[in-house]
Short mmCIF file of C-alpha atoms in Angstrom, two decimals:
data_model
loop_
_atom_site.label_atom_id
_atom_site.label_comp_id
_atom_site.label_asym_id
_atom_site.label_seq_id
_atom_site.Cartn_x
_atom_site.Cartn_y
_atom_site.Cartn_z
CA UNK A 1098 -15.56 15.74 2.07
CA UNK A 1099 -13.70 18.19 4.95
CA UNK A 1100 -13.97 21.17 2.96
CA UNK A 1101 -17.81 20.62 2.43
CA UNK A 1102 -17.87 20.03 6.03
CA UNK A 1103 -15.96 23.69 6.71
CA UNK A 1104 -18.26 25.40 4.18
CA UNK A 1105 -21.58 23.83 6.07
CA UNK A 1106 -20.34 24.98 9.17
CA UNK A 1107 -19.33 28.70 7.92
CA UNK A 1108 -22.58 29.49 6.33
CA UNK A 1109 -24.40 27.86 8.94
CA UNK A 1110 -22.26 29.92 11.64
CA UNK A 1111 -22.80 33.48 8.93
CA UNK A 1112 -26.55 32.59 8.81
CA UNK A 1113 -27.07 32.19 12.62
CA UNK A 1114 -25.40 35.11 13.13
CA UNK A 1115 -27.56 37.03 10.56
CA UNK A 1116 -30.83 35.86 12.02
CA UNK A 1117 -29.20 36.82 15.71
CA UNK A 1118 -28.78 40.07 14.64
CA UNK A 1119 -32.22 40.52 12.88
CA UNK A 1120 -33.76 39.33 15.94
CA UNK A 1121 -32.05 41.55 18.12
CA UNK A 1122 -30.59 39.34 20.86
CA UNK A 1123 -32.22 36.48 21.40
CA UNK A 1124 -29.87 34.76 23.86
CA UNK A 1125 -30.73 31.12 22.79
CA UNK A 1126 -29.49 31.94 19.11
CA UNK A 1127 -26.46 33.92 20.63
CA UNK A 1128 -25.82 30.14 21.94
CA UNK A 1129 -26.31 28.66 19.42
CA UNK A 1130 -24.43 30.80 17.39
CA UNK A 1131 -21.19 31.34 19.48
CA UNK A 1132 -21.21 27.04 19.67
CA UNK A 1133 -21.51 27.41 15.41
CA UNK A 1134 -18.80 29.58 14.90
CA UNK A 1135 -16.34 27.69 17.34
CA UNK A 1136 -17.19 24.43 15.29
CA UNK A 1137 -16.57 26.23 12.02
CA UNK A 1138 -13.03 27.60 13.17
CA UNK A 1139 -12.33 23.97 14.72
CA UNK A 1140 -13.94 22.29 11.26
CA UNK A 1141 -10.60 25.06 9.33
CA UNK A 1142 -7.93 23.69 11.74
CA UNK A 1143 -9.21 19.97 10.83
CA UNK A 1144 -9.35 20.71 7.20
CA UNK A 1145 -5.87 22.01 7.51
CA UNK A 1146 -4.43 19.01 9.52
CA UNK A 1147 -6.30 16.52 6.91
CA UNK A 1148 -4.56 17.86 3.84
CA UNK A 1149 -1.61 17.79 5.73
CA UNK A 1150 -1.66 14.21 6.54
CA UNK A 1151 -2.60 13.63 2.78
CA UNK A 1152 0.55 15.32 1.28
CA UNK A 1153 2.55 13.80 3.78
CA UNK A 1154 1.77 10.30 3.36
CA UNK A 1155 1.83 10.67 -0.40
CA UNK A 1156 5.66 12.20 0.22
CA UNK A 1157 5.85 8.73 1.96
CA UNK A 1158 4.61 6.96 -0.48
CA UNK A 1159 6.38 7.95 -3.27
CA UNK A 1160 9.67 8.00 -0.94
CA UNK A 1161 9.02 4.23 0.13
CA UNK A 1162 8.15 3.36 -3.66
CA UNK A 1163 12.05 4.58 -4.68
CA UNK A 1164 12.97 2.78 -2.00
CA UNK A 1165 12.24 -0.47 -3.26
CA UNK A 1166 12.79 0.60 -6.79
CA UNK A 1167 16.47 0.94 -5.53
CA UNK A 1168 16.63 -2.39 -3.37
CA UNK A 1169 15.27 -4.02 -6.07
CA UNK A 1170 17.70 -2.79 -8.75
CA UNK A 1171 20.70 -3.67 -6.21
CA UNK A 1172 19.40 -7.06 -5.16
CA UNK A 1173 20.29 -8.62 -8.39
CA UNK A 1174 24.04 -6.71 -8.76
CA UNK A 1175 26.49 -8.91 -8.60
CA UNK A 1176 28.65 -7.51 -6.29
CA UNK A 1177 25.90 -7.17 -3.55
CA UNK A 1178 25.28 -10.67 -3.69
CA UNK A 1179 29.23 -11.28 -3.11
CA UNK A 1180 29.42 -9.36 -1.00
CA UNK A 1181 25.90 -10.43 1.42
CA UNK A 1182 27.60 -13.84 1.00
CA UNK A 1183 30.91 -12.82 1.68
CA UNK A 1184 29.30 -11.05 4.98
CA UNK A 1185 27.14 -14.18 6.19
CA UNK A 1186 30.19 -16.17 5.10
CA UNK A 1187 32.63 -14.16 7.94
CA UNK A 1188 29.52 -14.03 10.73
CA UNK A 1189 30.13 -17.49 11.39
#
């Protein structure tokens, strides 16, 4: 969805600045254009940050899914329920 996004606004921003430069310097569609090609450039740096934020959290995922895997596969060892008993046994 953010990459369509970026390529809307980077044809939009190539196409204004064709028809600026076929009209030969209209100053409203120099405004528009120059406000086109800063949203394109902003829309890269968003598409950047979102894929990001994707490959991070699914780092995190799979991180926080070993995780339990490992608590899971210790919670029913003997020994760490000895010793978790032995532990709440001496807080007293």
């Amino acid at each position: 969805m953010t990459g369509s996004v970026v390529n809307a606004g980077l044809l939009g921003a190539n196409a204004l600045s064709v028809i600026a430069s076929v009209t030969s310097g209209n100053p409203f569609l120099e405004y528009i254009q120059n406000g086109a090609s800063v949203a394109a450039v902003m829309g890269i740096f968003l598409w950047r940050e979102m894929k990001r934020a994707e490959r991070y959290e699914r780092l995190y995922d799979e991180e926080r899914k070993k995780r339990i895997d490992a608590e899971n596969k210790c919670s029913g060892c003997e020994f760490t329920r000895k010793a978790h008993e032995e532990f709440l046994d001496n807080r007293d």
